[in-house]
Amino acid sequence: MGITQGNHVEERQMTRPFDIKANSAGTPRRALRSHARVRWVVCTLLSALLAAPWVVAEDASSAAGQVAFEVVEEAGIHRDASPVHALVQLPRPVTAGTPMRLLLEGKPVVAQFRMHGKGDTARRWWIDFLARSRPHETRRYVVEYGPETQSVPERKGGHALRVKDDAYVVSNEPYIDWVVPRDLLGLLRSVDFPPAEHLRSGSRGLQFRDRNGGIHALGGTGTTAEVVREGRMTVALRFQKTEMGEALRGVKWRVDLVFPGPVSWVDVRVRIADPEERIAAVGLQLRLNLDMPTGAQRTLVELGAARTVYRGLFGNQFVELRADRQQPSPWQVLRGVAGNVQPFMIAAEGAPAAAGWAHIMDRKRCLAIAFDRFGEQGEERLGLAADGRLSAWKQFPTARQDPPAFTRRWRCWLHFVHFPPQQSASTDPYMMQHPLIVKGAQ
């Protein structure tokens, strides 16, 4: 029986165990017909029984079923409590009330089980939990399910979702509240992490740039929103839209926001179908609620290039990390003022690629932002201003040969913490970029 996504239960093609032939000994025609009818009935019954699915024994009265998967640490980092999201496929659909539990070396693990998709039954289930791992370690987990399974209580504390007319509110009381607009305009309306709010009003959020240079916000009228799953361990929201305006007509996009507990980051995943290549770039613009800098109290910035580059900004100063792994020099750092920046550091030809992350902070708040495969498929930019403005862009090449599917992707993590991040954050940007890998289940 298959347990990986897209690997369905093997269907065995059964044939009749024997064929009916004429009797060469000269048995009367009527007897032959009678024998043939009897043998046909027997064959039909046997074929029906043998052709039944092999998982039929796992019915409501059977013992617990099991599927297994592995969690692999590939980045060489010790993990104390890293979020894991496993999409597990069972041999057969089960109902929402089916008892389930997750085991590691035979011991129960606190986990959140949610059906994938809608309906009363499902074969695919989301399992969200926290995992501990040594560097380069592989651990095998087992999911037990069925009426005989002794389920494990979920976490009492953690995330909770409130749905308002115009917004989703993801709360981990009393620590942090995220407010996400129902139409996605602006991406995040508020991140209240006492004692400070982390965002100013007026963020543009996610954006497209078309081939003529026009800027278009993701969201607004026509955007559909749904809750993919919710619980103390993880809240996942999904937004989708087919663009109808002239500049982006026919473009389809999907944005998934995943809030894992108990951490204070949001995992942003953008997928785009653009068969006519109308989109030149996808980006993000946020207005962080940093204290206005002075010469004595500057806005502090750390950039994850091939090495860490740090700067102190005040006034209208601006710093930008650019990366393109397809160029001889894979990255550079520029500084100056918005619209007038000059090279500050240029990587040598053939130098290691930029890591693609940053910290921007005052003396109360910090945002750690990280990008998946920064600069790997073309130029990417991350700009940070002294007043807390953040902008990021990923450019898409032209003349793509991919079929019209969700072939263009962009992923980033926004981690809101207190200053200094080395003290308040248990996860650094590199760890966000290299989550634990689930194999054999998703």
Coordinates of C-alpha atoms in Angstrom, one line a residue:
M1 CA 0.0 0.0 0.0
G2 CA 1.4 3.4 -1.0
I3 CA 1.6 6.2 1.6
T4 CA 3.2 9.0 -0.4
Q5 CA 1.2 11.7 -2.0
G6 CA 0.0 10.7 -5.4
N7 CA 1.0 7.0 -4.8
H8 CA -2.4 5.2 -4.7
V9 CA -3.2 1.7 -3.5
E10 CA -2.0 -0.8 -6.0
E11 CA -4.9 -2.2 -8.0
R12 CA -4.3 -5.8 -8.8
Q13 CA -5.8 -6.9 -12.2
M14 CA -7.4 -10.3 -11.5
T15 CA -8.4 -12.7 -14.2
R16 CA -10.7 -15.7 -14.0
P17 CA -8.7 -18.6 -12.4
F18 CA -9.6 -20.9 -15.2
D19 CA -11.4 -20.8 -18.6
I20 CA -14.4 -22.9 -19.6
K21 CA -13.7 -25.2 -22.5
A22 CA -15.6 -27.9 -24.4
N23 CA -15.3 -31.5 -23.0
S24 CA -13.2 -33.6 -25.5
A25 CA -14.7 -36.8 -24.0
G26 CA -18.0 -36.2 -25.6
T27 CA -20.2 -35.1 -22.7
P28 CA -23.8 -34.4 -23.8
R29 CA -24.4 -30.8 -24.9
R30 CA -27.0 -30.1 -22.1
A31 CA -24.6 -31.4 -19.4
L32 CA -21.9 -29.2 -20.9
R33 CA -24.1 -26.1 -20.7
S34 CA -25.1 -27.0 -17.1
H35 CA -21.5 -27.5 -16.0
A36 CA -20.5 -24.3 -17.8
R37 CA -23.2 -22.3 -15.9
V38 CA -22.0 -23.7 -12.6
R39 CA -18.4 -23.1 -13.3
W40 CA -19.2 -19.6 -14.6
V41 CA -21.0 -18.7 -11.3
V42 CA -18.1 -20.1 -9.2
C43 CA -15.6 -18.2 -11.3
T44 CA -17.6 -15.0 -11.0
L45 CA -17.8 -15.2 -7.2
L46 CA -14.2 -16.1 -6.8
S47 CA -13.2 -13.2 -9.1
A48 CA -15.3 -10.7 -7.2
L49 CA -13.7 -11.8 -3.9
L50 CA -10.2 -11.8 -5.2
A51 CA -10.6 -8.5 -7.0
A52 CA -11.7 -6.7 -3.8
P53 CA -9.2 -4.1 -2.5
W54 CA -6.5 -5.6 -0.2
V55 CA -7.2 -3.0 2.5
V56 CA -10.8 -4.2 2.9
A57 CA -9.7 -5.9 6.2
E58 CA -9.1 -2.5 7.7
D59 CA -12.8 -1.8 8.4
A60 CA -14.3 -0.2 11.5
S61 CA -13.8 -3.3 13.5
S62 CA -10.2 -3.8 12.6
A63 CA -7.1 -3.1 14.7
A64 CA -5.2 0.2 14.3
G65 CA -3.8 0.9 10.8
Q66 CA -0.4 2.3 10.4
V67 CA 1.6 4.4 8.0
A68 CA 5.2 5.6 8.5
F69 CA 7.3 8.6 7.3
E70 CA 10.7 10.0 8.0
V71 CA 11.8 13.4 9.1
V72 CA 15.3 14.3 7.9
E73 CA 17.6 17.1 9.1
E74 CA 19.8 18.0 6.0
A75 CA 21.3 21.4 7.0
G76 CA 23.6 20.2 9.8
I77 CA 21.8 22.1 12.6
H78 CA 20.6 20.9 16.0
R79 CA 16.8 21.4 16.3
D80 CA 15.1 21.6 19.7
A81 CA 11.5 22.2 18.5
S82 CA 11.2 22.8 14.8
P83 CA 7.7 22.9 13.2
V84 CA 7.0 20.0 10.8
H85 CA 4.1 19.9 8.3
A86 CA 3.5 16.4 6.9
L87 CA 0.8 15.6 4.4
V88 CA 0.2 11.8 4.9
Q89 CA -1.9 9.6 2.6
L90 CA -3.7 6.7 4.2
P91 CA -4.5 3.4 2.4
R92 CA -8.2 4.3 2.5
P93 CA -10.4 7.2 3.5
V94 CA -11.3 7.7 7.1
T95 CA -13.8 9.9 8.8
A96 CA -13.0 13.1 10.7
G97 CA -13.7 11.5 14.0
T98 CA -11.3 8.6 13.5
P99 CA -8.8 8.4 16.5
M100 CA -5.2 9.1 15.5
R101 CA -1.9 9.4 17.1
L102 CA 1.7 10.0 16.1
L103 CA 4.5 7.8 17.5
L104 CA 8.3 8.2 17.7
E105 CA 10.1 5.1 18.8
G106 CA 6.8 3.8 20.1
K107 CA 6.2 6.9 22.3
P108 CA 3.3 9.3 21.6
V109 CA 4.1 12.8 20.1
V110 CA 1.7 15.7 20.6
A111 CA 0.4 16.5 17.1
Q112 CA -2.4 18.2 15.2
F113 CA -4.4 16.0 12.7
R114 CA -6.6 17.8 10.1
M115 CA -8.3 16.5 7.0
H116 CA -6.9 17.7 3.6
G117 CA -9.7 19.1 1.6
K118 CA -13.4 19.2 2.3
G119 CA -15.9 16.4 3.0
D120 CA -16.8 13.8 5.6
T121 CA -13.9 11.5 4.9
A122 CA -10.3 11.8 3.6
R123 CA -7.3 9.7 2.6
R124 CA -4.9 12.6 3.0
W125 CA -4.3 14.2 6.3
W126 CA -2.2 17.1 7.5
I127 CA -0.1 16.3 10.6
D128 CA 1.6 19.3 12.3
F129 CA 4.0 18.8 15.2
L130 CA 7.3 19.9 16.7
A131 CA 10.4 17.8 16.1
R132 CA 13.7 17.6 17.8
S133 CA 16.7 16.5 15.8
R134 CA 20.5 16.2 15.8
P135 CA 22.5 17.5 12.8
H136 CA 21.9 15.2 9.8
E137 CA 19.7 12.9 11.7
T138 CA 16.8 10.9 10.3
R139 CA 13.9 9.9 12.5
R140 CA 11.1 7.5 11.6
Y141 CA 7.5 8.5 12.7
V142 CA 4.5 6.2 12.7
V143 CA 0.9 7.3 12.4
E144 CA -1.7 5.0 14.0
Y145 CA -5.3 5.3 13.3
G146 CA -8.6 3.4 13.8
P147 CA -11.1 2.7 16.5
E148 CA -8.6 0.9 18.7
T149 CA -6.1 3.8 18.7
Q150 CA -5.6 5.7 21.9
S151 CA -5.5 9.3 20.7
V152 CA -3.2 11.9 22.3
P153 CA -4.7 15.3 23.4
E154 CA -3.6 18.3 21.3
R155 CA -1.8 21.3 22.8
K156 CA -3.9 23.4 25.1
G157 CA -2.0 26.6 24.3
G158 CA -0.9 27.9 20.9
H159 CA -2.6 29.5 18.0
A160 CA -6.3 30.3 17.6
L161 CA -8.1 31.7 14.6
R162 CA -10.9 34.3 14.7
V163 CA -12.7 35.0 11.4
K164 CA -14.1 38.6 11.0
D165 CA -16.0 40.1 8.2
D166 CA -12.9 41.8 6.8
A167 CA -10.0 39.9 8.3
Y168 CA -8.5 36.8 9.8
V169 CA -6.9 37.2 13.2
V170 CA -4.3 34.6 14.2
S171 CA -3.6 34.8 17.9
N172 CA -1.2 33.2 20.3
E173 CA -2.4 34.8 23.4
P174 CA -1.0 36.7 25.2
Y175 CA 2.0 37.0 23.0
I176 CA 1.2 37.9 19.4
D177 CA -1.8 38.7 17.1
W178 CA -1.5 38.8 13.3
V179 CA -4.3 40.5 11.3
V180 CA -4.7 39.3 7.7
P181 CA -7.1 41.1 5.4
R182 CA -9.7 38.8 3.9
D183 CA -8.9 40.3 0.4
L184 CA -5.1 40.0 1.1
L185 CA -4.5 43.7 0.2
G186 CA -1.5 44.7 2.2
L187 CA -0.7 41.1 3.2
L188 CA -0.6 41.9 6.9
R189 CA -2.7 44.7 8.5
S190 CA -1.1 44.4 11.9
V191 CA 1.4 42.3 13.9
D192 CA 0.8 43.2 17.5
F193 CA 3.6 41.7 19.6
P194 CA 3.5 43.5 23.0
P195 CA 4.9 45.8 24.0
A196 CA 5.0 47.0 20.4
E197 CA 3.1 47.0 17.1
H198 CA 5.4 45.9 14.3
L199 CA 3.7 47.4 11.3
R200 CA 2.5 50.8 10.2
S201 CA -0.6 51.3 8.1
G202 CA -0.2 51.6 4.4
S203 CA 1.9 48.5 3.4
R204 CA 1.3 47.5 -0.2
G205 CA 1.9 43.8 0.6
L206 CA 2.5 41.4 -2.3
Q207 CA 2.8 42.9 -5.8
F208 CA 3.3 42.0 -9.4
R209 CA 5.3 44.1 -11.9
D210 CA 4.1 43.6 -15.5
R211 CA 6.3 43.6 -18.6
N212 CA 5.6 47.3 -19.1
G213 CA 6.6 48.3 -15.6
G214 CA 3.2 48.6 -14.1
I215 CA 2.7 47.7 -10.4
H216 CA -0.3 45.6 -9.4
A217 CA -1.3 44.6 -5.8
L218 CA -2.2 41.0 -5.1
G219 CA -5.7 40.8 -3.7
G220 CA -8.7 43.0 -3.8
T221 CA -12.0 42.4 -5.6
G222 CA -12.3 38.8 -6.9
T223 CA -9.9 37.3 -4.4
T224 CA -11.3 34.1 -2.7
A225 CA -10.1 33.2 0.8
E226 CA -10.4 29.9 2.7
V227 CA -9.1 28.3 5.9
V228 CA -7.0 25.2 4.9
R229 CA -6.6 24.1 8.4
E230 CA -6.6 25.5 11.9
G231 CA -5.5 24.4 15.4
R232 CA -3.1 25.1 18.2
M233 CA -0.1 23.8 16.2
T234 CA -0.7 25.5 12.8
V235 CA -3.1 27.8 11.1
A236 CA -3.0 27.8 7.3
L237 CA -4.9 30.3 5.0
R238 CA -5.2 30.3 1.2
F239 CA -6.0 33.1 -1.2
Q240 CA -6.6 32.8 -4.9
K241 CA -7.6 34.9 -7.9
T242 CA -7.7 34.9 -11.7
E243 CA -6.7 38.4 -12.9
M244 CA -9.2 40.0 -15.3
G245 CA -7.5 43.4 -16.0
E246 CA -6.0 44.1 -19.3
A247 CA -2.3 44.0 -18.2
L248 CA -2.5 40.7 -16.3
R249 CA -5.5 39.1 -18.0
G250 CA -5.5 35.3 -17.6
V251 CA -2.9 35.2 -14.8
K252 CA -3.9 32.9 -12.0
W253 CA -2.2 33.0 -8.6
R254 CA -2.4 31.4 -5.2
V255 CA -0.9 32.6 -1.9
D256 CA -0.6 30.3 1.1
L257 CA 0.1 31.8 4.6
V258 CA 1.2 29.2 7.1
F259 CA 1.4 30.2 10.8
P260 CA 3.2 27.4 12.7
G261 CA 3.1 27.4 16.5
P262 CA 4.6 28.3 18.8
V263 CA 6.9 30.4 16.7
S264 CA 6.2 34.0 15.6
W265 CA 6.8 33.7 11.9
V266 CA 4.5 33.4 8.9
D267 CA 5.6 31.3 5.9
V268 CA 4.5 33.0 2.7
R269 CA 4.2 30.9 -0.5
V270 CA 3.2 32.4 -3.8
R271 CA 2.4 30.2 -6.9
I272 CA 1.6 31.8 -10.3
A273 CA 0.2 30.5 -13.6
D274 CA 1.3 32.9 -16.3
P275 CA 1.1 31.1 -19.7
E276 CA 1.4 34.4 -21.7
E277 CA 4.3 35.7 -19.6
R278 CA 2.7 38.9 -18.5
I279 CA 4.5 39.1 -15.2
A280 CA 8.0 40.4 -15.0
A281 CA 8.5 40.1 -11.2
V282 CA 6.8 39.4 -8.0
G283 CA 7.5 41.4 -4.9
L284 CA 6.7 42.6 -1.3
Q285 CA 6.5 46.0 0.3
L286 CA 6.1 46.5 4.0
R287 CA 6.2 49.6 6.3
L288 CA 7.7 48.5 9.5
N289 CA 6.9 50.4 12.7
L290 CA 10.4 51.2 13.7
D291 CA 11.3 54.2 15.8
M292 CA 12.6 57.1 13.7
P293 CA 16.4 56.8 13.7
T294 CA 18.9 59.4 14.8
G295 CA 22.6 59.7 14.6
A296 CA 22.9 58.1 18.0
Q297 CA 20.1 55.5 17.6
R298 CA 20.3 54.2 14.1
T299 CA 18.2 51.6 12.4
L300 CA 20.3 48.5 12.4
V301 CA 20.5 46.2 9.4
E302 CA 22.2 42.8 8.9
L303 CA 22.3 41.3 5.4
G304 CA 22.8 37.6 4.7
A305 CA 25.1 37.7 1.7
A306 CA 27.9 35.0 1.5
R307 CA 28.9 36.7 4.8
T308 CA 27.0 38.9 7.2
V309 CA 27.1 42.6 6.2
Y310 CA 25.8 45.0 8.8
R311 CA 25.0 48.7 8.6
G312 CA 23.5 51.5 10.7
L313 CA 21.0 53.7 8.8
F314 CA 19.5 57.1 9.6
G315 CA 17.9 59.9 7.7
N316 CA 16.9 58.8 4.2
Q317 CA 19.7 56.1 3.9
F318 CA 19.0 52.9 2.1
V319 CA 20.8 49.6 1.6
E320 CA 20.1 46.8 -0.9
L321 CA 21.2 43.2 -1.4
R322 CA 21.1 42.0 -5.0
A323 CA 21.7 38.5 -6.1
D324 CA 21.8 36.6 -9.4
R325 CA 23.5 33.2 -9.3
Q326 CA 23.6 33.2 -13.1
Q327 CA 26.0 36.1 -13.2
P328 CA 29.8 35.9 -12.8
S329 CA 29.5 38.0 -9.6
P330 CA 26.6 36.3 -7.7
W331 CA 25.8 39.1 -5.4
Q332 CA 26.4 42.7 -4.4
V333 CA 25.5 45.2 -1.6
L334 CA 24.6 48.8 -2.5
R335 CA 24.1 51.8 -0.3
G336 CA 23.0 55.4 -0.6
V337 CA 19.5 56.9 -0.7
A338 CA 16.4 55.4 -2.5
G339 CA 16.9 56.0 -6.2
N340 CA 20.6 56.7 -5.9
V341 CA 22.6 53.8 -4.6
Q342 CA 26.2 52.9 -5.3
P343 CA 28.1 49.6 -4.9
F344 CA 29.4 49.0 -1.4
M345 CA 30.5 45.4 -1.7
I346 CA 30.7 43.2 -4.8
A347 CA 31.3 39.5 -4.7
A348 CA 34.3 38.1 -6.6
E349 CA 33.6 36.1 -9.7
G350 CA 32.7 32.5 -8.7
A351 CA 32.2 33.5 -5.1
P352 CA 29.6 31.6 -2.9
A353 CA 26.0 32.6 -3.4
A354 CA 24.2 35.0 -1.1
A355 CA 22.2 33.4 1.7
G356 CA 19.3 35.8 1.1
W357 CA 18.1 37.0 4.5
A358 CA 18.1 40.1 6.6
H359 CA 17.5 41.6 10.1
I360 CA 16.1 45.1 10.3
M361 CA 15.5 46.5 13.8
D362 CA 15.3 49.4 16.2
R363 CA 15.8 48.9 20.0
K364 CA 12.4 47.3 20.5
R365 CA 11.5 45.3 17.5
C366 CA 13.1 43.2 14.8
L367 CA 12.0 41.6 11.6
A368 CA 14.0 38.6 10.3
I369 CA 13.1 38.0 6.7
A370 CA 14.4 35.1 4.6
F371 CA 13.9 33.9 1.1
D372 CA 13.9 30.5 -0.5
R373 CA 16.7 30.0 -3.1
F374 CA 17.5 33.7 -3.3
G375 CA 18.8 34.7 -6.7
E376 CA 18.9 31.1 -8.0
Q377 CA 16.6 31.6 -11.0
G378 CA 17.3 35.2 -11.8
E379 CA 17.9 38.5 -10.1
E380 CA 16.4 39.1 -6.7
R381 CA 16.6 42.3 -4.6
L382 CA 16.0 43.1 -1.0
G383 CA 16.0 46.8 0.0
L384 CA 15.8 48.3 3.5
A385 CA 15.4 51.9 4.4
A386 CA 16.2 53.7 7.7
D387 CA 12.5 54.6 8.2
G388 CA 11.5 50.9 8.1
R389 CA 10.4 50.6 4.5
L390 CA 11.1 47.1 3.1
S391 CA 10.9 46.1 -0.5
A392 CA 11.8 42.8 -2.2
W393 CA 11.5 41.7 -5.8
K394 CA 12.1 38.5 -7.7
Q395 CA 12.4 38.8 -11.5
F396 CA 11.2 36.1 -13.9
P397 CA 13.0 35.3 -17.1
T398 CA 11.1 35.3 -20.5
A399 CA 10.7 32.6 -23.1
R400 CA 9.6 30.0 -20.6
Q401 CA 8.8 26.5 -21.9
D402 CA 6.8 25.3 -18.9
P403 CA 3.1 24.3 -19.4
P404 CA 0.5 26.7 -18.1
A405 CA 0.4 25.5 -14.5
F406 CA 1.6 27.0 -11.1
T407 CA 5.2 27.0 -12.4
R408 CA 6.4 30.2 -11.0
R409 CA 7.0 30.3 -7.3
W410 CA 8.2 32.6 -4.6
R411 CA 8.6 31.8 -0.9
C412 CA 9.7 33.9 2.1
W413 CA 9.5 33.9 5.9
L414 CA 8.6 36.9 8.0
H415 CA 9.7 36.4 11.6
F416 CA 8.7 39.1 14.0
V417 CA 10.7 39.1 17.2
H418 CA 12.0 41.5 19.9
F419 CA 15.3 43.3 19.9
P420 CA 17.9 41.8 19.9
P421 CA 17.0 38.8 17.8
Q422 CA 19.9 36.7 19.1
Q423 CA 18.2 36.7 22.5
S424 CA 14.5 36.7 21.6
A425 CA 14.5 34.3 18.6
S426 CA 15.2 30.5 19.0
T427 CA 15.3 30.1 15.2
D428 CA 17.7 32.1 12.9
P429 CA 16.9 32.9 9.3
Y430 CA 19.1 30.0 7.9
M431 CA 17.0 27.5 9.9
M432 CA 13.8 28.9 8.4
Q433 CA 15.3 28.6 4.9
H434 CA 16.2 24.9 5.7
P435 CA 13.2 23.3 7.5
L436 CA 13.2 19.7 8.5
I437 CA 12.3 17.5 5.4
V438 CA 9.5 15.0 5.4
K439 CA 10.1 12.0 3.2
G440 CA 7.7 9.2 2.4
A441 CA 4.5 11.1 3.3
Q442 CA 4.2 14.4 1.3

